[in-house]
Structure formats: structure tokens, C-alpha cells
CSV table of N, CA, C and O in Angstrom, one decimal:
chain,number,residue,atom,x,y,z
A,24,MET,N,-7.6,13.4,10.8
A,24,MET,CA,-8.6,14.0,11.6
A,24,MET,C,-9.8,12.9,11.5
A,24,MET,O,-10.2,12.5,10.5
A,25,PRO,N,-10.2,12.4,12.6
A,25,PRO,CA,-11.4,11.3,12.6
A,25,PRO,C,-12.7,12.2,12.2
A,25,PRO,O,-12.7,13.5,12.3
A,26,LEU,N,-13.4,11.5,11.6
A,26,LEU,CA,-14.8,11.9,11.3
A,26,LEU,C,-15.6,12.2,12.5
A,26,LEU,O,-15.7,11.5,13.3
A,27,SER,N,-16.6,13.3,12.2
A,27,SER,CA,-17.6,13.6,13.4
A,27,SER,C,-18.8,12.4,13.3
A,27,SER,O,-18.6,11.6,12.4
A,28,GLU,N,-19.6,12.5,14.4
A,28,GLU,CA,-20.5,11.3,14.3
A,28,GLU,C,-21.4,11.7,13.2
A,28,GLU,O,-21.9,10.7,12.5
A,29,HIS,N,-21.7,12.8,13.0
A,29,HIS,CA,-22.7,13.1,11.7
A,29,HIS,C,-22.1,12.6,10.4
A,29,HIS,O,-22.8,11.9,9.7
A,30,GLU,N,-20.8,12.8,10.2
A,30,GLU,CA,-20.0,12.4,9.0
A,30,GLU,C,-20.1,10.9,8.9
A,30,GLU,O,-20.3,10.2,7.9
A,31,GLN,N,-19.9,10.1,10.1
A,31,GLN,CA,-19.7,8.7,10.1
A,31,GLN,C,-21.1,8.1,9.7
A,31,GLN,O,-21.3,7.1,9.0
A,32,ARG,N,-22.4,8.8,10.3
A,32,ARG,CA,-23.6,8.4,10.0
A,32,ARG,C,-24.0,8.5,8.5
A,32,ARG,O,-24.5,7.6,7.8
A,33,MET,N,-23.5,9.5,7.9
A,33,MET,CA,-23.7,9.8,6.6
A,33,MET,C,-22.9,8.8,5.7
A,33,MET,O,-23.3,8.4,4.7
A,34,LEU,N,-21.7,8.5,6.0
A,34,LEU,CA,-20.9,7.4,5.3
A,34,LEU,C,-21.6,6.2,5.4
A,34,LEU,O,-21.6,5.5,4.4
A,35,GLU,N,-22.1,5.9,6.5
A,35,GLU,CA,-22.7,4.6,6.7
A,35,GLU,C,-24.1,4.6,5.9
A,35,GLU,O,-24.3,3.4,5.1
A,36,GLN,N,-24.6,5.5,5.9
A,36,GLN,CA,-26.0,5.6,5.1
A,36,GLN,C,-25.6,5.4,3.5
A,36,GLN,O,-26.2,4.6,2.7
A,37,MET,N,-24.6,6.0,3.2
A,37,MET,CA,-24.1,6.1,1.5
A,37,MET,C,-23.7,4.6,1.4
A,37,MET,O,-23.8,4.1,0.3
A,38,GLU,N,-23.0,3.9,2.2
A,38,GLU,CA,-22.5,2.6,2.1
A,38,GLU,C,-23.7,1.5,1.9
A,38,GLU,O,-23.7,0.7,1.1
A,39,ARG,N,-24.6,1.7,2.8
A,39,ARG,CA,-26.0,0.9,2.8
A,39,ARG,C,-26.7,1.0,1.4
A,39,ARG,O,-27.0,0.2,0.9
A,40,ALA,N,-26.7,2.5,1.1
A,40,ALA,CA,-27.4,2.5,-0.2
A,40,ALA,C,-26.6,2.1,-1.4
A,40,ALA,O,-27.3,1.6,-2.3
A,41,LEU,N,-25.2,2.2,-1.4
A,41,LEU,CA,-24.5,1.5,-2.3
A,41,LEU,C,-24.8,0.0,-2.4
A,41,LEU,O,-25.1,-0.5,-3.5
A,42,TYR,N,-24.8,-0.8,-1.3
A,42,TYR,CA,-24.9,-2.1,-1.3
A,42,TYR,C,-26.4,-2.3,-1.7
A,42,TYR,O,-26.6,-3.6,-2.5
A,43,ALA,N,-27.3,-1.7,-1.5
A,43,ALA,CA,-28.7,-2.0,-1.8
A,43,ALA,C,-28.8,-1.7,-3.3
A,43,ALA,O,-29.6,-2.5,-4.0
A,44,GLU,N,-28.2,-0.7,-3.9
A,44,GLU,CA,-28.4,-0.4,-5.2
A,44,GLU,C,-27.6,-1.3,-6.0
A,44,GLU,O,-28.2,-1.7,-7.2
A,45,ASP,N,-26.4,-1.4,-5.8
A,45,ASP,CA,-25.5,-2.4,-6.7
A,45,ASP,C,-24.6,-3.1,-5.8
A,45,ASP,O,-23.6,-3.0,-5.6
A,46,PRO,N,-25.1,-4.4,-5.3
A,46,PRO,CA,-24.2,-5.2,-4.4
A,46,PRO,C,-22.9,-5.8,-5.1
A,46,PRO,O,-21.8,-5.9,-4.3
A,47,LYS,N,-23.0,-6.1,-6.3
A,47,LYS,CA,-21.8,-6.6,-7.0
A,47,LYS,C,-20.8,-5.6,-7.1
A,47,LYS,O,-19.6,-6.0,-6.8
A,48,PHE,N,-21.1,-4.3,-7.3
A,48,PHE,CA,-20.1,-3.2,-7.5
A,48,PHE,C,-19.5,-3.1,-6.1
A,48,PHE,O,-18.3,-2.8,-5.9
A,49,ALA,N,-20.3,-3.1,-5.0
A,49,ALA,CA,-20.0,-2.8,-3.7
A,49,ALA,C,-19.0,-3.8,-3.2
A,49,ALA,O,-17.9,-3.3,-2.6
A,50,THR,N,-19.2,-5.0,-3.4
A,50,THR,CA,-18.3,-5.9,-3.1
A,50,THR,C,-17.0,-6.0,-3.8
A,50,THR,O,-15.9,-6.5,-3.4
A,51,ALA,N,-17.1,-5.5,-5.2
A,51,ALA,CA,-15.9,-5.4,-5.9
A,51,ALA,C,-14.9,-4.4,-5.2
A,51,ALA,O,-13.8,-4.3,-5.3
A,52,LEU,N,-15.6,-3.3,-4.6
A,52,LEU,CA,-14.7,-2.2,-4.0
A,52,LEU,C,-14.0,-2.6,-2.7
A,52,LEU,O,-13.4,-1.7,-2.1
A,53,GLU,N,-14.5,-3.9,-1.9
A,53,GLU,CA,-14.0,-4.2,-0.8
A,53,GLU,C,-12.4,-4.5,-0.8
A,53,GLU,O,-11.9,-4.7,-2.1
A,54,GLY,N,-11.8,-4.8,0.2
A,54,GLY,CA,-10.3,-5.1,0.3
A,54,GLY,C,-9.9,-6.3,-0.4
A,54,GLY,O,-8.8,-6.4,-0.5
A,55,SER,N,-10.9,-7.4,-0.8
A,55,SER,CA,-10.4,-8.5,-1.3
A,55,SER,C,-9.7,-8.2,-2.6
A,55,SER,O,-8.6,-9.0,-3.1
A,56,GLY,N,-9.9,-7.0,-3.5
A,56,GLY,CA,-9.4,-6.8,-4.6
A,56,GLY,C,-8.0,-6.3,-4.5
A,56,GLY,O,-7.0,-6.8,-5.3
A,57,LEU,N,-7.4,-5.6,-3.6
A,57,LEU,CA,-6.2,-5.3,-3.3
A,57,LEU,C,-5.3,-6.5,-2.8
A,57,LEU,O,-4.2,-6.6,-3.2
A,58,ARG,N,-5.9,-7.3,-1.9
A,58,ARG,CA,-5.2,-8.4,-1.6
A,58,ARG,C,-5.0,-9.4,-2.6
A,58,ARG,O,-3.9,-10.1,-2.8
A,59,THR,N,-5.8,-9.7,-3.5
A,59,THR,CA,-5.7,-10.6,-4.8
A,59,THR,C,-4.6,-9.8,-5.6
A,59,THR,O,-3.8,-10.6,-6.3
A,60,TYR,N,-4.7,-8.6,-5.9
A,60,TYR,CA,-3.7,-7.9,-6.7
A,60,TYR,C,-2.3,-8.1,-6.2
A,60,TYR,O,-1.4,-8.5,-6.9
A,61,THR,N,-2.0,-7.7,-4.8
A,61,THR,CA,-0.6,-8.1,-4.3
A,61,THR,C,-0.2,-9.4,-4.2
A,61,THR,O,0.8,-9.9,-4.5
A,62,ARG,N,-1.2,-10.4,-4.1
A,62,ARG,CA,-0.8,-11.9,-4.0
A,62,ARG,C,-0.4,-12.2,-5.4
A,62,ARG,O,0.7,-12.9,-5.6
A,63,ARG,N,-1.0,-11.8,-6.4
A,63,ARG,CA,-0.8,-12.2,-7.9
A,63,ARG,C,0.5,-11.5,-8.1
A,63,ARG,O,1.4,-12.2,-8.9
A,64,ARG,N,0.8,-10.4,-7.7
A,64,ARG,CA,2.1,-9.6,-8.1
A,64,ARG,C,3.2,-10.4,-7.4
A,64,ARG,O,4.2,-10.6,-8.0
A,65,VAL,N,3.0,-11.0,-6.2
A,65,VAL,CA,4.0,-11.8,-5.5
A,65,VAL,C,4.2,-13.2,-6.3
A,65,VAL,O,5.4,-13.5,-6.6
A,66,TYR,N,3.1,-13.7,-6.7
A,66,TYR,CA,3.3,-14.9,-7.5
A,66,TYR,C,4.0,-14.8,-8.8
A,66,TYR,O,4.9,-15.6,-9.1
A,67,GLN,N,3.9,-13.5,-9.5
A,67,GLN,CA,4.6,-13.3,-10.7
A,67,GLN,C,5.9,-13.1,-10.3
A,67,GLN,O,6.8,-13.4,-11.1
A,68,ALA,N,6.4,-12.4,-9.2
A,68,ALA,CA,7.7,-12.2,-8.9
A,68,ALA,C,8.6,-13.4,-8.5
A,68,ALA,O,9.6,-13.6,-9.0
A,69,VAL,N,7.8,-14.4,-8.0
A,69,VAL,CA,8.4,-15.6,-7.7
A,69,VAL,C,8.6,-16.6,-9.0
A,69,VAL,O,9.8,-17.2,-9.2
A,70,ALA,N,7.7,-16.4,-10.0
A,70,ALA,CA,7.9,-17.0,-11.3
A,70,ALA,C,9.1,-16.4,-12.0
A,70,ALA,O,10.0,-16.9,-12.6
A,71,GLY,N,9.2,-15.0,-12.0
A,71,GLY,CA,10.2,-14.4,-12.5
A,71,GLY,C,11.4,-14.8,-12.0
A,71,GLY,O,12.6,-14.8,-12.4
A,72,PHE,N,11.5,-15.0,-10.7
A,72,PHE,CA,13.0,-15.3,-9.8
A,72,PHE,C,13.3,-16.7,-10.3
A,72,PHE,O,14.5,-16.8,-10.7
A,73,LEU,N,12.3,-17.6,-10.5
A,73,LEU,CA,12.7,-18.9,-11.2
A,73,LEU,C,13.2,-18.8,-12.6
A,73,LEU,O,14.3,-19.4,-13.0
A,74,VAL,N,12.8,-17.9,-13.4
A,74,VAL,CA,13.4,-17.6,-14.7
A,74,VAL,C,14.6,-17.0,-14.5
A,74,VAL,O,15.5,-17.4,-15.4
A,75,GLY,N,14.8,-16.2,-13.6
A,75,GLY,CA,16.3,-15.7,-13.4
A,75,GLY,C,17.2,-16.7,-13.1
A,75,GLY,O,18.4,-16.7,-13.5
A,76,ILE,N,16.7,-17.7,-12.2
A,76,ILE,CA,17.8,-18.9,-11.9
A,76,ILE,C,17.9,-19.6,-13.2
A,76,ILE,O,19.2,-20.0,-13.3
A,77,ALA,N,17.0,-20.0,-14.1
A,77,ALA,CA,17.2,-20.7,-15.2
A,77,ALA,C,18.2,-19.9,-16.1
A,77,ALA,O,19.1,-20.5,-16.8
A,78,LEU,N,18.0,-18.5,-16.3
A,78,LEU,CA,18.9,-17.8,-17.0
A,78,LEU,C,20.4,-17.9,-16.6
A,78,LEU,O,21.4,-17.9,-17.2
A,79,LEU,N,20.5,-17.8,-15.1
A,79,LEU,CA,21.7,-17.8,-14.4
A,79,LEU,C,22.5,-19.2,-14.9
A,79,LEU,O,23.7,-19.1,-15.2
A,80,MET,N,21.8,-20.2,-14.6
A,80,MET,CA,22.3,-21.6,-15.0
A,80,MET,C,22.6,-21.7,-16.5
A,80,MET,O,23.6,-22.4,-16.6
A,81,ALA,N,21.6,-21.3,-17.2
A,81,ALA,CA,21.9,-21.4,-18.8
A,81,ALA,C,23.3,-20.5,-19.1
A,81,ALA,O,24.0,-21.0,-20.0
A,82,GLY,N,23.4,-19.6,-18.5
A,82,GLY,CA,24.7,-18.6,-18.7
A,82,GLY,C,25.8,-19.4,-18.3
A,82,GLY,O,26.9,-19.2,-18.8
A,83,MET,N,25.7,-20.1,-17.3
A,83,MET,CA,26.9,-20.8,-16.8
A,83,MET,C,27.3,-21.9,-17.7
A,83,MET,O,28.4,-22.4,-18.0
A,84,VAL,N,26.2,-22.6,-18.0
A,84,VAL,CA,26.4,-23.9,-18.9
A,84,VAL,C,26.9,-23.5,-20.3
A,84,VAL,O,27.8,-24.0,-20.7
A,85,ALA,N,26.2,-22.4,-20.8
A,85,ALA,CA,26.8,-21.9,-22.1
A,85,ALA,C,28.1,-21.0,-22.1
A,85,ALA,O,28.7,-20.5,-23.2
A,86,LYS,N,28.6,-20.9,-20.9
A,86,LYS,CA,29.7,-20.0,-20.7
A,86,LYS,C,29.6,-18.7,-21.3
A,86,LYS,O,30.4,-18.2,-21.7
A,87,GLN,N,28.5,-18.0,-21.2
A,87,GLN,CA,28.1,-16.6,-21.5
A,87,GLN,C,27.8,-15.9,-20.3
A,87,GLN,O,26.9,-16.0,-19.5
A,88,VAL,N,28.8,-15.2,-19.9
A,88,VAL,CA,28.8,-14.2,-18.7
A,88,VAL,C,27.6,-13.3,-18.7
A,88,VAL,O,27.0,-13.1,-17.6
A,89,TRP,N,27.4,-12.6,-19.8
A,89,TRP,CA,26.3,-11.7,-19.8
A,89,TRP,C,24.9,-12.3,-19.6
A,89,TRP,O,24.0,-11.7,-18.8
A,90,LEU,N,24.8,-13.5,-19.9
A,90,LEU,CA,23.5,-14.1,-19.8
A,90,LEU,C,23.2,-14.5,-18.2
A,90,LEU,O,22.2,-14.3,-17.6
A,91,SER,N,24.5,-15.0,-17.6
A,91,SER,CA,24.5,-15.0,-16.2
A,91,SER,C,24.1,-13.8,-15.3
A,91,SER,O,23.5,-13.7,-14.4
A,92,VAL,N,24.7,-12.7,-15.8
A,92,VAL,CA,24.5,-11.3,-15.1
A,92,VAL,C,23.0,-11.1,-15.4
A,92,VAL,O,22.2,-10.5,-14.5
A,93,VAL,N,22.5,-11.1,-16.6
A,93,VAL,CA,21.2,-10.9,-16.8
A,93,VAL,C,20.3,-11.8,-15.9
A,93,VAL,O,19.2,-11.2,-15.2
A,94,GLY,N,20.5,-13.1,-15.8
A,94,GLY,CA,19.6,-13.8,-14.8
A,94,GLY,C,19.8,-13.3,-13.4
A,94,GLY,O,18.6,-13.4,-12.7
A,95,PHE,N,21.1,-12.9,-13.0
A,95,PHE,CA,21.0,-12.5,-11.7
A,95,PHE,C,20.3,-11.2,-11.4
A,95,PHE,O,19.6,-11.1,-10.5
A,96,LEU,N,20.2,-10.3,-12.4
A,96,LEU,CA,19.5,-9.1,-12.3
A,96,LEU,C,18.0,-9.3,-12.2
A,96,LEU,O,17.3,-8.7,-11.6
A,97,VAL,N,17.6,-10.4,-13.0
A,97,VAL,CA,16.2,-10.5,-13.1
A,97,VAL,C,15.9,-11.2,-11.7
A,97,VAL,O,14.8,-10.8,-11.1
A,98,MET,N,16.6,-12.1,-11.1
A,98,MET,CA,16.4,-12.6,-9.8
A,98,MET,C,16.2,-11.6,-8.7
A,98,MET,O,15.4,-11.5,-7.8
A,99,LEU,N,17.2,-10.6,-8.8
A,99,LEU,CA,17.3,-9.5,-7.8
A,99,LEU,C,16.0,-8.7,-7.9
A,99,LEU,O,15.4,-8.4,-7.0
A,100,GLY,N,15.7,-8.3,-9.2
A,100,GLY,CA,14.5,-7.4,-9.2
A,100,GLY,C,13.2,-8.3,-8.8
A,100,GLY,O,12.4,-7.5,-8.3
A,101,CYS,N,13.2,-9.4,-9.1
A,101,CYS,CA,11.7,-10.1,-8.7
A,101,CYS,C,11.8,-10.4,-7.1
A,101,CYS,O,10.7,-10.3,-6.6
A,102,ALA,N,13.0,-10.5,-6.8
A,102,ALA,CA,13.1,-10.6,-5.1
A,102,ALA,C,12.5,-9.4,-4.4
A,102,ALA,O,11.8,-9.4,-3.5
A,103,VAL,N,13.0,-8.2,-5.1
A,103,VAL,CA,12.7,-7.1,-4.5
A,103,VAL,C,11.0,-6.8,-4.6
A,103,VAL,O,10.4,-6.3,-3.7
A,104,LEU,N,10.7,-7.0,-5.9
A,104,LEU,CA,9.2,-7.0,-6.1
A,104,LEU,C,8.3,-8.0,-5.1
A,104,LEU,O,7.3,-7.6,-4.7
A,105,ALA,N,8.6,-9.1,-5.0
A,105,ALA,CA,8.1,-10.1,-4.1
A,105,ALA,C,7.9,-9.6,-2.6
A,105,ALA,O,7.1,-9.6,-1.9
A,106,VAL,N,9.1,-9.1,-2.2
A,106,VAL,CA,9.2,-8.6,-0.7
A,106,VAL,C,8.4,-7.4,-0.5
A,106,VAL,O,7.6,-7.3,0.4
A,107,THR,N,8.5,-6.4,-1.3
A,107,THR,CA,7.8,-5.1,-1.3
A,107,THR,C,6.1,-5.5,-1.5
A,107,THR,O,5.3,-5.0,-0.8
A,108,GLY,N,5.8,-6.4,-2.4
A,108,GLY,CA,4.3,-6.8,-2.6
A,108,GLY,C,4.0,-7.6,-1.4
A,108,GLY,O,2.8,-7.4,-1.0
A,109,TRP,N,4.7,-8.3,-0.7
A,109,TRP,CA,4.3,-9.1,0.4
A,109,TRP,C,4.0,-8.3,1.6
A,109,TRP,O,3.1,-8.3,2.2
A,110,ARG,N,5.0,-7.2,1.8
A,110,ARG,CA,4.7,-6.3,2.8
A,110,ARG,C,3.5,-5.4,2.8
A,110,ARG,O,2.9,-4.9,3.6
A,111,LYS,N,3.3,-5.1,1.4
A,111,LYS,CA,1.9,-4.2,1.2
A,111,LYS,C,0.8,-4.8,1.3
A,111,LYS,O,-0.4,-4.2,1.4
A,112,ALA,N,0.7,-6.1,1.2
A,112,ALA,CA,-0.5,-6.9,1.1
A,112,ALA,C,-1.3,-6.8,2.6
A,112,ALA,O,-0.7,-6.9,3.7
A,113,PRO,N,-2.7,-6.3,2.4
A,113,PRO,CA,-3.4,-6.3,3.8
A,113,PRO,C,-3.6,-7.4,4.4
A,113,PRO,O,-3.7,-8.6,3.6
A,114,LYS,N,-3.6,-7.7,5.7
A,114,LYS,CA,-4.0,-8.9,6.4
A,114,LYS,C,-5.3,-9.3,6.2
A,114,LYS,O,-6.2,-8.3,5.9
A,115,PRO,N,-5.7,-10.5,6.2
A,115,PRO,CA,-7.2,-10.9,6.2
A,115,PRO,C,-8.0,-10.2,7.3
A,115,PRO,O,-7.6,-10.3,8.4
A,116,GLY,N,-9.0,-9.5,6.8
A,116,GLY,CA,-9.8,-8.7,7.8
A,116,GLY,C,-9.5,-7.4,7.9
A,116,GLY,O,-10.2,-6.7,8.6
A,117,GLU,N,-8.4,-6.9,7.5
A,117,GLU,CA,-7.9,-5.7,7.5
A,117,GLU,C,-8.5,-4.8,6.5
A,117,GLU,O,-8.7,-5.2,5.3
A,118,GLN,N,-8.7,-3.6,6.9
A,118,GLN,CA,-9.5,-2.7,5.9
A,118,GLN,C,-8.2,-1.9,5.0
A,118,GLN,O,-7.5,-1.1,5.7
A,119,PRO,N,-8.0,-2.2,3.8
A,119,PRO,CA,-7.2,-1.4,3.1
A,119,PRO,C,-7.5,0.0,2.8
A,119,PRO,O,-8.7,0.5,2.9
A,120,PRO,N,-6.7,0.9,2.7
A,120,PRO,CA,-7.0,2.2,2.5
A,120,PRO,C,-7.6,2.5,1.1
A,120,PRO,O,-7.5,1.8,0.2
A,121,ALA,N,-8.7,3.4,1.0
A,121,ALA,CA,-9.4,3.5,-0.1
A,121,ALA,C,-8.5,4.3,-1.3
A,121,ALA,O,-7.8,5.2,-0.9
A,122,GLY,N,-8.8,4.1,-2.4
A,122,GLY,CA,-8.4,4.7,-3.5
A,122,GLY,C,-7.1,4.0,-4.1
A,122,GLY,O,-6.3,4.7,-5.1
A,123,GLY,N,-6.9,2.9,-4.0
A,123,GLY,CA,-5.8,2.1,-4.7
A,123,GLY,C,-4.7,1.7,-4.0
A,123,GLY,O,-4.4,2.1,-2.7
A,124,PRO,N,-3.8,1.0,-4.5
A,124,PRO,CA,-2.6,0.4,-3.7
A,124,PRO,C,-1.6,1.6,-3.3
A,124,PRO,O,-0.9,1.2,-2.4
A,125,HIS,N,-1.5,2.7,-3.8
A,125,HIS,CA,-0.6,3.7,-3.6
A,125,HIS,C,-1.3,4.6,-2.5
A,125,HIS,O,-0.6,5.5,-1.9
A,126,ALA,N,-2.5,4.6,-2.2
A,126,ALA,CA,-3.2,5.5,-1.2
A,126,ALA,C,-2.7,5.3,0.3
A,126,ALA,O,-2.4,6.3,1.0
A,127,ARG,N,-2.1,4.1,0.5
A,127,ARG,CA,-1.6,4.0,1.9
A,127,ARG,C,-0.3,4.8,2.1
A,127,ARG,O,-0.2,5.5,3.2
A,128,ARG,N,0.6,4.9,1.3
A,128,ARG,CA,1.8,5.5,1.3
A,128,ARG,C,1.5,7.1,1.2
A,128,ARG,O,2.0,7.7,2.0
A,129,GLN,N,0.6,7.4,0.4
A,129,GLN,CA,0.0,8.9,0.5
A,129,GLN,C,-0.5,9.4,1.7
A,129,GLN,O,-0.4,10.3,2.2
A,130,LEU,N,-1.3,8.5,2.2
A,130,LEU,CA,-2.0,8.8,3.5
A,130,LEU,C,-0.9,8.8,4.7
A,130,LEU,O,-1.1,9.8,5.5
A,131,ARG,N,0.0,7.9,4.6
A,131,ARG,CA,1.1,7.9,5.6
A,131,ARG,C,1.8,9.2,5.5
A,131,ARG,O,2.4,10.0,6.4
A,132,GLN,N,2.3,9.8,4.2
A,132,GLN,CA,2.9,10.8,4.0
A,132,GLN,C,2.1,12.2,4.5
A,132,GLN,O,2.6,13.1,5.2
A,133,LYS,N,0.9,12.3,4.2
A,133,LYS,CA,0.0,13.1,4.6
A,133,LYS,C,0.0,13.4,6.0
A,133,LYS,O,-0.1,14.4,6.7
A,134,ARG,N,-0.2,12.0,6.7
A,134,ARG,CA,-0.4,12.1,8.2
A,134,ARG,C,0.9,12.6,8.9
A,134,ARG,O,0.8,13.3,9.7
A,135,SER,N,2.0,12.2,8.3
A,135,SER,CA,3.2,12.6,8.9
A,135,SER,C,3.4,14.1,8.6
A,135,SER,O,4.0,14.8,9.6
A,136,MET,N,3.1,14.6,7.7
A,136,MET,CA,3.3,16.1,7.4
A,136,MET,C,2.1,16.7,8.4
A,136,MET,O,2.6,17.7,9.0
A,137,MET,N,1.0,16.3,8.6
A,137,MET,CA,0.1,16.9,9.4
A,137,MET,C,0.6,16.8,10.9
A,137,MET,O,0.4,17.8,11.7
A,138,ASP,N,1.3,15.8,11.3
A,138,ASP,CA,1.8,15.4,12.5
A,138,ASP,C,2.8,16.5,12.8
A,138,ASP,O,3.1,17.2,14.0
A,139,ARG,N,3.7,16.8,11.9
A,139,ARG,CA,4.9,17.8,11.9
A,139,ARG,C,4.3,19.3,12.1
A,139,ARG,O,4.8,20.1,13.0
A,140,ILE,N,3.3,19.6,11.4
A,140,ILE,CA,2.6,20.8,11.4
A,140,ILE,C,1.9,21.0,13.0
A,140,ILE,O,2.1,22.1,13.5
A,141,GLU,N,1.3,20.0,13.3
A,141,GLU,CA,0.6,20.0,14.6
A,141,GLU,C,1.7,20.0,15.6
A,141,GLU,O,1.6,20.8,16.7
A,142,GLN,N,2.7,19.5,15.6
A,142,GLN,CA,3.9,19.5,16.6
A,142,GLN,C,4.4,20.8,16.4
A,142,GLN,O,4.8,21.4,17.7
A,143,ARG,N,4.7,21.6,15.5
A,143,ARG,CA,5.2,22.9,15.3
A,143,ARG,C,4.1,23.9,16.1
A,143,ARG,O,4.4,24.8,16.9
A,144,TRP,N,2.8,23.8,15.7
A,144,TRP,CA,2.0,24.6,16.4
A,144,TRP,C,1.9,24.5,17.9
A,144,TRP,O,1.8,25.4,18.5
A,145,GLN,N,2.0,23.3,18.3
A,145,GLN,CA,2.0,22.9,19.8
A,145,GLN,C,3.3,23.6,20.4
A,145,GLN,O,3.3,24.3,21.3
A,146,ARG,N,4.3,23.5,19.7
A,146,ARG,CA,5.6,24.1,20.1
A,146,ARG,C,5.6,25.7,20.2
A,146,ARG,O,6.0,26.2,21.3
A,147,ARG,N,5.0,26.2,19.3
A,147,ARG,CA,4.6,27.6,19.3
A,147,ARG,C,3.8,28.2,20.4
A,147,ARG,O,4.1,29.1,21.1
A,148,ARG,N,2.6,27.3,20.6
A,148,ARG,CA,1.8,27.6,21.6
A,148,ARG,C,2.5,27.5,23.1
A,148,ARG,O,2.3,28.5,23.9
A,149,ASP,N,3.2,26.5,23.4
A,149,ASP,CA,4.0,26.3,24.6
A,149,ASP,C,5.0,27.4,24.8
A,149,ASP,O,5.1,27.9,25.8
A,150,GLU,N,5.7,27.8,23.6
A,150,GLU,CA,6.7,28.9,23.8
A,150,GLU,C,6.1,30.3,24.2
A,150,GLU,O,6.4,30.9,25.0
A,151,GLN,N,4.9,30.6,23.5
A,151,GLN,CA,4.1,31.8,23.6
A,151,GLN,C,3.5,31.8,25.0
A,151,GLN,O,3.4,32.9,25.7
A,152,GLY,N,3.0,30.7,25.6
A,152,GLY,CA,2.3,30.5,26.7
A,152,GLY,C,3.3,30.5,28.0
A,152,GLY,O,2.9,31.0,29.1
A,153,GLY,N,4.5,30.3,27.7
A,153,GLY,CA,5.4,30.2,28.8
A,153,GLY,C,6.3,31.5,29.1
A,153,GLY,O,6.8,31.6,30.1
A,154,GLN,N,5.9,32.5,28.3
A,154,GLN,CA,6.5,33.8,28.4
A,154,GLN,C,5.9,34.8,29.1
A,154,GLN,O,4.8,34.8,29.6
């Protein structure tokens, strides 16, 4: 549900007051923090992937199958982390959702739930109006 004009004005006034009162804190709350977090997570996953390759090769050289399996699992886990982190990273200039990295998923779930409720409501109104 979009904000009304009055609510939008109030929100803008609160933002301006926050910037005037504590600009350092206000800039820390902007989207660059989430982008930096996800970028760091992707870099860590890539480093872990390289460690997995090293473990896989070391297991093959030492003829230790369990070490190769551990290396493969590390590679697989880090690849999944890198891909999911890359997809979740906001684009430059994109406004991330407020409330942390998991807020986007929660917002999407709430929105889809509200969409389903709204569709049911419309269907009932249409069925009652058609009789």
C-alpha cells in the first residue's frame, strides 16, 4: 500500500531532520552498507571456493578421498553463497529495502500474501455482484 501525500511529506521531513542532526549516521543508513556487505560476502565465497579447490587437489595428491570430498563440498557451498549473494546485491543507485538484508524477502512474502488476499476479495465481490 503506497503512502499518502501527507505521510510522504512527514517521512521527507523526518529524513531531512535526521540528515541535519546526524549526517554521519544518516549516510551509514543508506544503501551502500548493504551493497558493501553483499560484495564482501561474495569475495569471501570466492576465496572459500579457491580453498575448496586446494583441498580437492591436496586430497587427490595425497590419495585421501575424504579430503577431496570435503574440498568438493566446500567448493559447492561457497559457489551457492557467491551466487545468492550476487543476486541479492542491490544495483548501484537502487534503493535497498529498509530493515536489513532479509527485509526484501519478508517484504516480498508480505506483498504476495496481500496480493492473494486482495485477489480473493475481488473474486468474492465479483461473485456476489454477478448474482
